[in-house]
Every structure is written in C-alpha cells, then in structure tokens.
CSV table of C-alpha atoms in Angstrom, one decimal:
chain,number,residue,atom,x,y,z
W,828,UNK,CA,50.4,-25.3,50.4
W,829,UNK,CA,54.0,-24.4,50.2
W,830,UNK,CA,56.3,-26.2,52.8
W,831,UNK,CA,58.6,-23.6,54.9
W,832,UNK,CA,62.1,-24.7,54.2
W,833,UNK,CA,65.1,-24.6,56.5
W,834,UNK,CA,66.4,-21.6,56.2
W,835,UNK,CA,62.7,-19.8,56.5
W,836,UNK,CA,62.4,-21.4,59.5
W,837,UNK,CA,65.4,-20.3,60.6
W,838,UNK,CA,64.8,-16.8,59.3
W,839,UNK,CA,61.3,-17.0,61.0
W,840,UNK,CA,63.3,-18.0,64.2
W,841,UNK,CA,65.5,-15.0,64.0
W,842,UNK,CA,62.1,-12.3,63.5
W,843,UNK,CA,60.9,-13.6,66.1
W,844,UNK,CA,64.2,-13.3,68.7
W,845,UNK,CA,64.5,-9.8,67.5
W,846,UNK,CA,60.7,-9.1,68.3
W,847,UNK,CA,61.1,-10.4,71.5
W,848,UNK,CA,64.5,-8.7,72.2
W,849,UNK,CA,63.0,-5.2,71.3
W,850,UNK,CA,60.1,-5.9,73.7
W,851,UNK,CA,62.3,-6.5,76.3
W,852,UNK,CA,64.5,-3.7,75.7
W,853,UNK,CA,61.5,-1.2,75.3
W,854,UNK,CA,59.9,-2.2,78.6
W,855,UNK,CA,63.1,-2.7,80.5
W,856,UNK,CA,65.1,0.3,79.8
W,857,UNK,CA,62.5,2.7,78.3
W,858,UNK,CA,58.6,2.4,79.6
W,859,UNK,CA,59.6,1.5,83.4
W,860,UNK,CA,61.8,3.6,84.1
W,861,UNK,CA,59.6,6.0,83.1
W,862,UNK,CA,56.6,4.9,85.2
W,863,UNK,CA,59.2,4.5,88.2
W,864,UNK,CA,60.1,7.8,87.8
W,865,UNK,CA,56.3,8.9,87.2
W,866,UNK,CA,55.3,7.1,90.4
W,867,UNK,CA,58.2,9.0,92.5
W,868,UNK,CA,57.4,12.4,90.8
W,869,UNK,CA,53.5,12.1,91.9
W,870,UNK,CA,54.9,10.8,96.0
W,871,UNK,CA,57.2,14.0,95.6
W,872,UNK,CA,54.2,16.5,94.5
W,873,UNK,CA,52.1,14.9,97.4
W,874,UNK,CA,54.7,15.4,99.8
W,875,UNK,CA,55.1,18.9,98.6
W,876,UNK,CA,51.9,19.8,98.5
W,877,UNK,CA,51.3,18.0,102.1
W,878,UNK,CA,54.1,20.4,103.3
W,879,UNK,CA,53.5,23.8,101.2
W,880,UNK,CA,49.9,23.4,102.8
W,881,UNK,CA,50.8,23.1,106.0
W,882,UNK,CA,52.8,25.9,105.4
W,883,UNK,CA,50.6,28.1,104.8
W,884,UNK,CA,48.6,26.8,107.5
W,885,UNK,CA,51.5,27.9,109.8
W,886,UNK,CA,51.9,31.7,108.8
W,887,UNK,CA,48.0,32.0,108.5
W,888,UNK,CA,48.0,30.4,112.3
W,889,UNK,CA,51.1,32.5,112.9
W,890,UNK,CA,48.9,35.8,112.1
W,891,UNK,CA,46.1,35.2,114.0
W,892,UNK,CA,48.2,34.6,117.1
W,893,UNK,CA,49.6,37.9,116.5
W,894,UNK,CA,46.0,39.0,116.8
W,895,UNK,CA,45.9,37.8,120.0
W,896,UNK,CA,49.6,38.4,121.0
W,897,UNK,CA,48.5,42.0,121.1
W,898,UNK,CA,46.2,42.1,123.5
W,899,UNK,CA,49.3,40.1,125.7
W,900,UNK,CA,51.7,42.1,124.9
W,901,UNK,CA,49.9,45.0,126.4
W,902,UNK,CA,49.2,43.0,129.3
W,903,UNK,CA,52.8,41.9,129.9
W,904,UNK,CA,53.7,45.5,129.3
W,905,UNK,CA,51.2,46.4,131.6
W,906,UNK,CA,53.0,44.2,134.0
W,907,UNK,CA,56.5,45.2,133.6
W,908,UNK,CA,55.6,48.6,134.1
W,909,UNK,CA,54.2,47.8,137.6
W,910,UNK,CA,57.9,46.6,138.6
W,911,UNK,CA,60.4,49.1,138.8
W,912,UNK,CA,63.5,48.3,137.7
W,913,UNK,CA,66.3,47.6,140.7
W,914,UNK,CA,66.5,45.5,143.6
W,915,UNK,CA,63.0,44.8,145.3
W,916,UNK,CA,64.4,45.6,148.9
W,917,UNK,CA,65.1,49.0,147.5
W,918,UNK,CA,62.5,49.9,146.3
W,919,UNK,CA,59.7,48.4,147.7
W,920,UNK,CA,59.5,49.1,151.5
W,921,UNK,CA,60.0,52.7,150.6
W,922,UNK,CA,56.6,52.4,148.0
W,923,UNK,CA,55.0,50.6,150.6
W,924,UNK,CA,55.5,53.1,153.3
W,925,UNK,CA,54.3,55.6,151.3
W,926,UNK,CA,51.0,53.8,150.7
W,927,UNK,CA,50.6,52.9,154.4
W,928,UNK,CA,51.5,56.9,155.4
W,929,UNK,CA,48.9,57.4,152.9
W,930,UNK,CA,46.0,55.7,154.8
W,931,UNK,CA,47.4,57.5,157.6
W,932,UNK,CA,49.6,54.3,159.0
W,933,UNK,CA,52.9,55.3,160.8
W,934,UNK,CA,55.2,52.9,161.8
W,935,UNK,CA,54.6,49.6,159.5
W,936,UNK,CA,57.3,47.1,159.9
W,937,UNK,CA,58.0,45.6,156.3
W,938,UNK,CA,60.3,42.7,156.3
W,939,UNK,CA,60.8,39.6,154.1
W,940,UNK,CA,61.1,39.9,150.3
W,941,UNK,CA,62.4,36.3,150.1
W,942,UNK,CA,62.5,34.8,146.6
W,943,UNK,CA,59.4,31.6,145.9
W,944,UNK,CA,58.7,30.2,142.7
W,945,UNK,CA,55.9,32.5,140.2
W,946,UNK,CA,53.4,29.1,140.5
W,947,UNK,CA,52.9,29.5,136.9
W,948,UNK,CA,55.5,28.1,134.5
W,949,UNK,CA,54.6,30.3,131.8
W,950,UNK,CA,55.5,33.5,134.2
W,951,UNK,CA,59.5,32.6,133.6
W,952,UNK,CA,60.4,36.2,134.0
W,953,UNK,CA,59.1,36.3,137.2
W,954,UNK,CA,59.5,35.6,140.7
W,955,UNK,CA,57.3,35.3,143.8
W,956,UNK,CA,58.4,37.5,146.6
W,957,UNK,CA,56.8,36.8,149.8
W,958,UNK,CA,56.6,39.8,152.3
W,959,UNK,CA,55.4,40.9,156.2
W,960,UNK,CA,53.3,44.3,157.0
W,961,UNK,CA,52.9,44.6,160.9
W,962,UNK,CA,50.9,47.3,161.2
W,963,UNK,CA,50.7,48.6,165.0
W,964,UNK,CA,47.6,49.7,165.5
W,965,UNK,CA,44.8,50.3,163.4
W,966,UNK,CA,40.7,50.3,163.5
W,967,UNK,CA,38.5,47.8,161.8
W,968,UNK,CA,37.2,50.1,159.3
W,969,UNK,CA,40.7,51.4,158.9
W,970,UNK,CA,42.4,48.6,157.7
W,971,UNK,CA,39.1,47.2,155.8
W,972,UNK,CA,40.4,50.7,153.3
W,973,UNK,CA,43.6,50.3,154.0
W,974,UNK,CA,43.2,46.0,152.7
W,975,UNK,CA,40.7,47.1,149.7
W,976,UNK,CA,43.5,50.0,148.4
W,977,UNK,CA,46.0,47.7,148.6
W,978,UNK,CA,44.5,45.0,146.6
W,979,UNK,CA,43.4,47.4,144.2
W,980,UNK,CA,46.5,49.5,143.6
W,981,UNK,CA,49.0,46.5,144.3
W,982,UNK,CA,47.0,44.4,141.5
W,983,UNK,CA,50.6,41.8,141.4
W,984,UNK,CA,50.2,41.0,144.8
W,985,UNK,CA,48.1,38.8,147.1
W,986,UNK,CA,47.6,38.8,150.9
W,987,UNK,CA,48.3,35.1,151.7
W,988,UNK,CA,48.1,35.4,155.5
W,989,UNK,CA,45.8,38.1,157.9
W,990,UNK,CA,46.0,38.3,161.3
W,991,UNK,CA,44.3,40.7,163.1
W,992,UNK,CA,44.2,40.7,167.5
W,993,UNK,CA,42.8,43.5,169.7
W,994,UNK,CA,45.3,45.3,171.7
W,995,UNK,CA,44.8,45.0,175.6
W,996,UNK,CA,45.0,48.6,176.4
W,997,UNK,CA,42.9,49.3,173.7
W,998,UNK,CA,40.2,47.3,172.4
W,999,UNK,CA,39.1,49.4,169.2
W,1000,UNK,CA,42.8,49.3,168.3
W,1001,UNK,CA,44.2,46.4,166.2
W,1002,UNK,CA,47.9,44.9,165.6
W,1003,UNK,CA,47.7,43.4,162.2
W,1004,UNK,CA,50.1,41.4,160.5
W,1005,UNK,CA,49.5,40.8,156.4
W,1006,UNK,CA,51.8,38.7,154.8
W,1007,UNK,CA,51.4,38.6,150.9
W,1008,UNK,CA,53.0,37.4,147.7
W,1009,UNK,CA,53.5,40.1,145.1
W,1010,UNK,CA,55.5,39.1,141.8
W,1011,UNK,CA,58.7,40.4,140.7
W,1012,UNK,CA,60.9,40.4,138.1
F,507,UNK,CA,45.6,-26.4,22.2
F,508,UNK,CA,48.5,-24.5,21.7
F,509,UNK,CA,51.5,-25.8,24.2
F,510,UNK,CA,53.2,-22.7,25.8
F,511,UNK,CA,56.7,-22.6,27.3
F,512,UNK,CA,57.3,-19.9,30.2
F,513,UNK,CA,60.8,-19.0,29.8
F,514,UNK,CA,60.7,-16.7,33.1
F,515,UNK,CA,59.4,-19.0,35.1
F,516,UNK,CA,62.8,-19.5,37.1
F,517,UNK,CA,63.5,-15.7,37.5
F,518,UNK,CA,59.8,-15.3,38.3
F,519,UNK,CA,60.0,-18.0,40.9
F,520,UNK,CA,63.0,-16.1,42.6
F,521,UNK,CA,61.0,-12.9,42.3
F,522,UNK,CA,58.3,-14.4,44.5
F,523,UNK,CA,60.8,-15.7,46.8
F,524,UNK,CA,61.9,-12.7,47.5
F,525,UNK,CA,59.1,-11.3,48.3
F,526,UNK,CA,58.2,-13.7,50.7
F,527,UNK,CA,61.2,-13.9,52.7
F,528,UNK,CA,60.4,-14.2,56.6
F,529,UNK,CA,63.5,-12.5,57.4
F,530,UNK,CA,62.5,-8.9,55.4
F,531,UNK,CA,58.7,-9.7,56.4
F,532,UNK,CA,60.3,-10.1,60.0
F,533,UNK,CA,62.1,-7.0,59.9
F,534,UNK,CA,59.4,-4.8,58.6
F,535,UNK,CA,57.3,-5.6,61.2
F,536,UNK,CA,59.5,-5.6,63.9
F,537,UNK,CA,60.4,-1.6,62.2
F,538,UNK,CA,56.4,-1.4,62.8
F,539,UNK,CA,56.0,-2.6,66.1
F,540,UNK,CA,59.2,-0.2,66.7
F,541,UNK,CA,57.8,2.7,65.4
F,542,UNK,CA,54.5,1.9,67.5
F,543,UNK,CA,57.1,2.1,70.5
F,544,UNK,CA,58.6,5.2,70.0
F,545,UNK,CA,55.1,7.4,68.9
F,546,UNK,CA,54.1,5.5,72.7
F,547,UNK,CA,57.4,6.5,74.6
F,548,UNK,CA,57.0,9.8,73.3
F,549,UNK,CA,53.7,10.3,74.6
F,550,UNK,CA,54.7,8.7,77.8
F,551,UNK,CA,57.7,10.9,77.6
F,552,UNK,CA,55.3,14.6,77.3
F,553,UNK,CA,53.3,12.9,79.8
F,554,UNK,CA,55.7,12.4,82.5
F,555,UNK,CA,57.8,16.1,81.2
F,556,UNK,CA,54.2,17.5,82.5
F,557,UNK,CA,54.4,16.3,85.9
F,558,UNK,CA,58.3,17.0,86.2
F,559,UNK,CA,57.3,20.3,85.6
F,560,UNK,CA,54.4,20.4,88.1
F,561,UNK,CA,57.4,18.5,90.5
F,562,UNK,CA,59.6,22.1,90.0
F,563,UNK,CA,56.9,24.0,90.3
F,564,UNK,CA,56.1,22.8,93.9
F,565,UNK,CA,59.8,22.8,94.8
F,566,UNK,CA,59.7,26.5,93.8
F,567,UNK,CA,56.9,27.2,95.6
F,568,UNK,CA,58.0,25.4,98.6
F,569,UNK,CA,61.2,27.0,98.3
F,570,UNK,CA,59.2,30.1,98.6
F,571,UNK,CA,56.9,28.9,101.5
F,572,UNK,CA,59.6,27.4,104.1
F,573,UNK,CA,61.3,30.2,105.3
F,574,UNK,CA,58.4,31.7,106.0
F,575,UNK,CA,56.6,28.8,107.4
F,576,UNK,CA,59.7,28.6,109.5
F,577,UNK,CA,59.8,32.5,110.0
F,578,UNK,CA,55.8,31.9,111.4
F,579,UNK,CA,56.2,29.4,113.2
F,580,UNK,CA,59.8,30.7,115.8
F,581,UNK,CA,57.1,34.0,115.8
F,582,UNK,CA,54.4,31.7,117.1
F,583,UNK,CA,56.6,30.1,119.2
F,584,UNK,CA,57.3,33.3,121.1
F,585,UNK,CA,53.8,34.9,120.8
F,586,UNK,CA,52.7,32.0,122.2
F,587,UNK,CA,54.7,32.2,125.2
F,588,UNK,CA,53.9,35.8,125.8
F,589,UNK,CA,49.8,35.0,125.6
F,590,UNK,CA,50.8,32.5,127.9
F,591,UNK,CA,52.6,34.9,130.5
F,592,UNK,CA,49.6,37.4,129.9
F,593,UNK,CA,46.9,34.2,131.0
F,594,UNK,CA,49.2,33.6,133.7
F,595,UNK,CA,49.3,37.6,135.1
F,596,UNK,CA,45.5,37.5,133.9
F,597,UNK,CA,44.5,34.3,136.0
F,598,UNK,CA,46.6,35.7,139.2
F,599,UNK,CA,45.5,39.1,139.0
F,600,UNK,CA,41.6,38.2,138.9
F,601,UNK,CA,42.3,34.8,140.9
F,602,UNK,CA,43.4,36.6,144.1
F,603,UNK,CA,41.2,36.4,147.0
F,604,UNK,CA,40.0,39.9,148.5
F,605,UNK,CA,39.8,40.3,152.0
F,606,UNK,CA,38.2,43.7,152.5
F,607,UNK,CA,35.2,42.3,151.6
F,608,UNK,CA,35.4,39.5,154.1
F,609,UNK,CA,36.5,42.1,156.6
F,610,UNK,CA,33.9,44.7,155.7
F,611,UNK,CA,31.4,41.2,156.3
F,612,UNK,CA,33.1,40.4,159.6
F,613,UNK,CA,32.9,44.3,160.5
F,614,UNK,CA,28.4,43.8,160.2
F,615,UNK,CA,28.1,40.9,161.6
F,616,UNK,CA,30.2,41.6,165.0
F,617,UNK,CA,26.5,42.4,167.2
F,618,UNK,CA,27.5,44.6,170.7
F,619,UNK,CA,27.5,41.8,172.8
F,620,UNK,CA,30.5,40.0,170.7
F,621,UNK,CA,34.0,41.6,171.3
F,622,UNK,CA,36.5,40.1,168.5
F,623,UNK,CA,40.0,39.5,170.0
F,624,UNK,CA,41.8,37.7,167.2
F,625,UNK,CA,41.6,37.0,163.3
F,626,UNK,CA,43.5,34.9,161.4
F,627,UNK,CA,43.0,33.9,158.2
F,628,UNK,CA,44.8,32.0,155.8
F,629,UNK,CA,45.5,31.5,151.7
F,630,UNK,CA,48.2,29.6,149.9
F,631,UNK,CA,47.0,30.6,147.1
F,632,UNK,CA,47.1,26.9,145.8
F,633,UNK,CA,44.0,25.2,148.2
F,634,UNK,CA,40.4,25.7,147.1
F,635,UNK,CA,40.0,26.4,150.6
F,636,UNK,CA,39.6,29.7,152.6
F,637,UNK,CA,40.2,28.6,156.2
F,638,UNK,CA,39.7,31.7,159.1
F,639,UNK,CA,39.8,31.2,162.9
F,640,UNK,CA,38.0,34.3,164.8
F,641,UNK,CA,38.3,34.3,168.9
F,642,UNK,CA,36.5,36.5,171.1
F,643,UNK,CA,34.6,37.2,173.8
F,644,UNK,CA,30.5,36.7,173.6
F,645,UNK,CA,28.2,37.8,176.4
F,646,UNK,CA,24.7,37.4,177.4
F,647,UNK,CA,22.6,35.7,180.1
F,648,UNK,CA,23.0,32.4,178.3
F,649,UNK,CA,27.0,33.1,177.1
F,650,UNK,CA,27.2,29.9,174.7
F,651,UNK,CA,23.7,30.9,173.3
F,652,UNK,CA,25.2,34.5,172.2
F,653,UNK,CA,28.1,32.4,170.9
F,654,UNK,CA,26.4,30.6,169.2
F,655,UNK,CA,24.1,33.2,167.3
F,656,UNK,CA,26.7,35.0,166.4
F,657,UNK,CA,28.4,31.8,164.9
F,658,UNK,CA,25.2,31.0,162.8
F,659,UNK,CA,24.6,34.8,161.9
F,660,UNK,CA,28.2,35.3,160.7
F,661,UNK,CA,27.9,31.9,158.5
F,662,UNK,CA,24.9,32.8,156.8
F,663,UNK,CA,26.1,36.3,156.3
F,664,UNK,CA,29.0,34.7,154.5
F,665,UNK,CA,27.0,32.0,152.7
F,666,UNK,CA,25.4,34.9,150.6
F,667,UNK,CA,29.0,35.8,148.9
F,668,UNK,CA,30.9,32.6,149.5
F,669,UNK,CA,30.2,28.8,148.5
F,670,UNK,CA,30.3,26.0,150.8
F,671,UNK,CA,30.2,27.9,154.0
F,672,UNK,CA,31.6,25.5,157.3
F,673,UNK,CA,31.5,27.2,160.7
F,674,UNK,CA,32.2,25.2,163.8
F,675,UNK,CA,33.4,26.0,167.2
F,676,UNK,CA,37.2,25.1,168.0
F,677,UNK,CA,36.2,26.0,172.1
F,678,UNK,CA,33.4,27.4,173.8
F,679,UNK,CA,34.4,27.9,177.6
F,680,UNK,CA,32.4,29.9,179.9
F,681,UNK,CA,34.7,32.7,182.4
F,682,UNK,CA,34.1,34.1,185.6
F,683,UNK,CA,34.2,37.5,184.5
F,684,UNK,CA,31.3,39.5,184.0
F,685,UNK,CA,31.1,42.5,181.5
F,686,UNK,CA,28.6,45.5,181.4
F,687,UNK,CA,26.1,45.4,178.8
F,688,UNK,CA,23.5,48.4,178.8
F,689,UNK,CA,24.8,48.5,182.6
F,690,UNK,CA,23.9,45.6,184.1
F,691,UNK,CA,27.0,42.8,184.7
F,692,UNK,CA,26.4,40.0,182.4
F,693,UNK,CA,28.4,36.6,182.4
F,694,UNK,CA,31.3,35.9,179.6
F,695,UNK,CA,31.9,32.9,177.0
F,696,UNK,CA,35.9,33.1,175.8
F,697,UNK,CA,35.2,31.0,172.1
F,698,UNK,CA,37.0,30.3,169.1
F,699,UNK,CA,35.6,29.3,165.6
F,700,UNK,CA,37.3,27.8,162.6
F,701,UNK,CA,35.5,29.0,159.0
F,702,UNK,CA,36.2,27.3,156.1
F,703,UNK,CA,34.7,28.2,152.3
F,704,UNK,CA,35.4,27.9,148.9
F,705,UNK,CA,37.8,30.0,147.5
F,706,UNK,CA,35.7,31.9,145.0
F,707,UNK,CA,37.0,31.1,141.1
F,708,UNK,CA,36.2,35.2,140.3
F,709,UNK,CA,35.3,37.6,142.9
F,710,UNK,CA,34.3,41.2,141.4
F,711,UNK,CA,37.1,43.8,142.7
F,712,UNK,CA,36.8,45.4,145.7
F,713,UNK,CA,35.7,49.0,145.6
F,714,UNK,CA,38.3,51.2,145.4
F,715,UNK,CA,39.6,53.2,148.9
F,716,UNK,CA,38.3,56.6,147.7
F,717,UNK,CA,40.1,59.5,149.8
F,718,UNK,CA,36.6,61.6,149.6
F,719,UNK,CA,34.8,58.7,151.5
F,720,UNK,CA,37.2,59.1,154.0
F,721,UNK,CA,37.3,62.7,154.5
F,722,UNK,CA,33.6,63.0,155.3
C-alpha cells in the first residue's frame, strides 16, 4: 500500500474544504431560500383561499337576503305609504275627524301628537306620536265599531289607554277618552 | 531468464501519478456532486414556479372577488336593516292589543241588573299585563251577591280569549238607594273591580267595521 504524501494530503485537504464549501453555499443561498419562500407561498394561498371563500360566502349570503329584503321592502313601503308626508298636526286631526264623522261622531277633541321614542331601535325612521280622542258621547255598541275600524284602518297605531264613564243625564251615552300611539315618520 | 530493463518506468510512474492526484479526483467529484445540485435546484425551482403561479392565480381571483364581497356585504348591511325595520313594523302591527273585542265581551256579559259607570283600561305597550278597572252599580236582593256573579261571569267569559285571567274587587259598598228592576225597588251595591290578563302574544284581527252591518 502506497503511503499518501504531503502534498496529497494537502490536496485531499483542499477537496474536501471545497465539498464542504459548496454544500454550504447550495443550502444557504440556494435550497432554503427556496423552501422559505415555498412555505410563505402555501400561508399566502391559504390565506387567499380562506378569504376568496368567504367571499363568495358573502355575495351568496348577500343574495339570499335580497330574497328576503323583498318581502321588507314591500312592507316598509307599505308603511311609508300610510304616513303622509308633512307635519303630523296637519294632517292628522283632519284624517281623524274624517274617520270619527264617518262612524257618525261629531265633535271629537284630538290633542297631543307629542314626539316618544319608536320602542324598536331598528324603526330609526320613525317616531312614536302619542295622541287623545275625547269622544263626547257615544253608545257601547257604537264605539265597540268605532274601536274595531280604527284598529283595523289605523294598522300603525295602538290604543294605549281607554276610558269609558256613563254620562249622568244619560246612562246609554258614554264620554270616552282613547289615547293611542301611532308611528310617524 | 532473460533480465529486462523498463526504460519508461519513470515517465510511466508520473503517468500514474497523474492519474491519481486527489486534487483532480477532488474536483471531479465535487463537479458531480455540483451537477447533482443544480438537476435538484432546478426541480425545486419548477416546483416552487408551480405554486407561485397558483399564488397569482388566487391574487387574481381575489382581486376579482373583493369588491364584490365588499359590494355584498354594504348591500347586506342595508338589507339587513330594512328586514329589520319590516320585523319591527311587523311585530307592532300584529303585537297591538285589540280592544273591540274586549269591549264587544264587556258588552255580553253586562246582565240587566249591572249598570257600568266607568271603564278604564290600560296598555304601555311594554308590560305583559292588561290591567282594566270597571265600576258600576249591581242590584239585587243580596247587592254584593249580584256583584259578585257578575265579577265571576265576566272573568270566565274573558278566560276563554285571554290567559291568566285575575278579577278581584277594589270596593264593594252597599247604598241606600234602591233602583226598579221589573218594577219592584231593589237595594244597590256601588263596586269597583281591577282585571288583570296576559297580554295576548297574537290576537287574530278584529272584524272589520262593515258600513252594511250598520245600516240594517
């Protein structure tokens, strides 16, 4: 067996630094940069595809409340239609009268119209308005119509308060005093 | 045997030297091992080029989706609010309480020996409770007795539409005055009764006020 002299150990020495060096340089500046940047690209397509999907979840969920929103707008519409436009101390002691003369009621003292809140926070375009029908005399069976037409034809409005007392003069004739709460805008 | 002199043997020597240098065995190995590297990093390279390009193709698409995700969702936003307004008009159009019907009840259940002389009836609109106070006037041999029937009778009557129907007397007080009933002077009880029930949670509509049924 032949005995490696100096300077093939030395060259030996050399191969083996520069082996070593390009293994360090591959992996350093080549092969992980590249799986660094591999790793980041698959977070980035996961986070894209987390969003695009929720995305589409969004206008698919956006369509079906437009289904629905249909149905409300009519509703709303509905609504708005049954509130003239205008101050509500124009117009609605006058439409009031003209219901009361209606069921044959003369003489019904409308005050109030003060502003309360709508209850409901989603009703932000409207406002409560609390108001006071005294109605002078009337019969039982006459203001039993005269309470069913107006909570059928006044569907925005509720009778908060009824009194009813017999006159002294005249038992079969009653004073009656309705306060309700209709909304406005 | 013949003795045989190998006059190369020095430049055959070097030859073999050569050959067997560690330096040039070094080198082509490490040119090996490098070639190895590159066929690798190219792979690696196509590999991640693939999923760069899968990387721009979600950035188009979500480029493509956002605006209209954002589009959806200020629509949504809105729509929301108007189903919301609808429930609201909904829940306080068909939440009201209706008192013809409790009137047309009261109107039955008065008998002729009961005269009614004040109503009053309350709704915030907010309690669970429907609270009423009736006073009157009851007659009858035993005054308190007709008071009292007609304060039972008018609480089961309203027990068959309303829930959790509460009658009790406020006052009972017997009068001196007498009233005719059939013509013959019968003695008076003055009373007053508080009614409390639940607010019904949906109440079918009244009937409609039709002009015909007042006409005949």
């Amino acid at each position: 067996m032949n005995k490696l002299s100096k300077d093939q150990i030395q060259k030996i020495f050399l191969s083996t630094l520069l082996m070593i060096g390009l293994i360090y340089c591959y992996f350093t500046f080549l092969i992980t940069p590249l799986g660094k940047s591999d790793v980041q690209a698959a977070a980035r397509i996961e986070d894209l595809d987390a969003k695009i999907a929720r995305a589409r979840t969004a206008v698919v969920r956006a369509r079906s409340v437009e289904e629905q929103a249909r149905t409300a707008a009519d509703t709303v519409a509905q609504a708005n239609d049954m509130i003239p436009e205008g101050a509500p101390i124009a117009w609605f002691p006058p439409r009031m009268n003209a219901f009361f003369t209606r069921h044959n009621l003369r003489n019904v003292g409308i005050h109030g119209g003060g502003s309360s809140n709508a209850a409901d926070p989603a009703l932000k375009d409207f406002h409560g308005s609390e108001w006071t029908f005294e109605v002078p005399q009337a019969s039982i069976n006459q203001l039993g119509i005269v309470l069913a037409g107006l909570e059928n034809e006044e569907k925005l409005m509720e009778i908060t308060r009824l009194s009813i007392s017999t006159q002294a003069d005249a038992p079969e004739k009653q004073h009656a005093s309705l306060t309700v709460n209709t909304l406005l805008k | 045997m013949p003795l045989t002199i190998n006059l190369l043997h020095e430049q055959q020597y070097l030859l073999k030297q050569s050959k067997r240098d560690p330096l040039k065995l070094g080198l082509y190995a490490l040119g090996g091992v490098a070639a190895l590297f590159v066929l690798f990093y190219l792979v690696r390279l196509g590999s991640s080029a693939t999923v760069m390009h899968e990387v721009r193709a979600r950035e188009a698409e979500w480029a493509k989706q956002e605006p209209l995700a954002t589009a959806a969702a200020k629509r949504e936003a809105n729509l929301t609010n108007q189903i919301a307004a609808a429930a609201a008009i909904t829940k306080r159009i068909e939440g009201r309480f209706y008192w013809a019907p409790l009137v047309e009840i009261l109107s039955r259940a008065v008998p002729p020996n009961v005269q009614l002389t004040g109503f009053t009836g309350g709704n915030d609109g907010k309690a669970d409770k429907i609270s009423l106070v009736l006073e009157g006037i009851a007659a009858g041999d035993v005054p308190r007795f007709a008071a009292e029937q007609f304060r039972t009778g008018f609480g089961e009557r309203l027990g068959k539409t309303y829930k959790n129907v509460t009658t009790a007397f406020r006052s009972l007080d017997e009068t001196t005055a007498t009233v005719l009933v059939n013509g013959k002077p019968t003695p008076t009880a003055r009373f007053s009764i508080e009614i409390n029930f639940d607010r019904p949670s949906t109440v079918p509509a009244p009937v409609p006020a039709s002009t015909e049924r007042r006409k005949r």
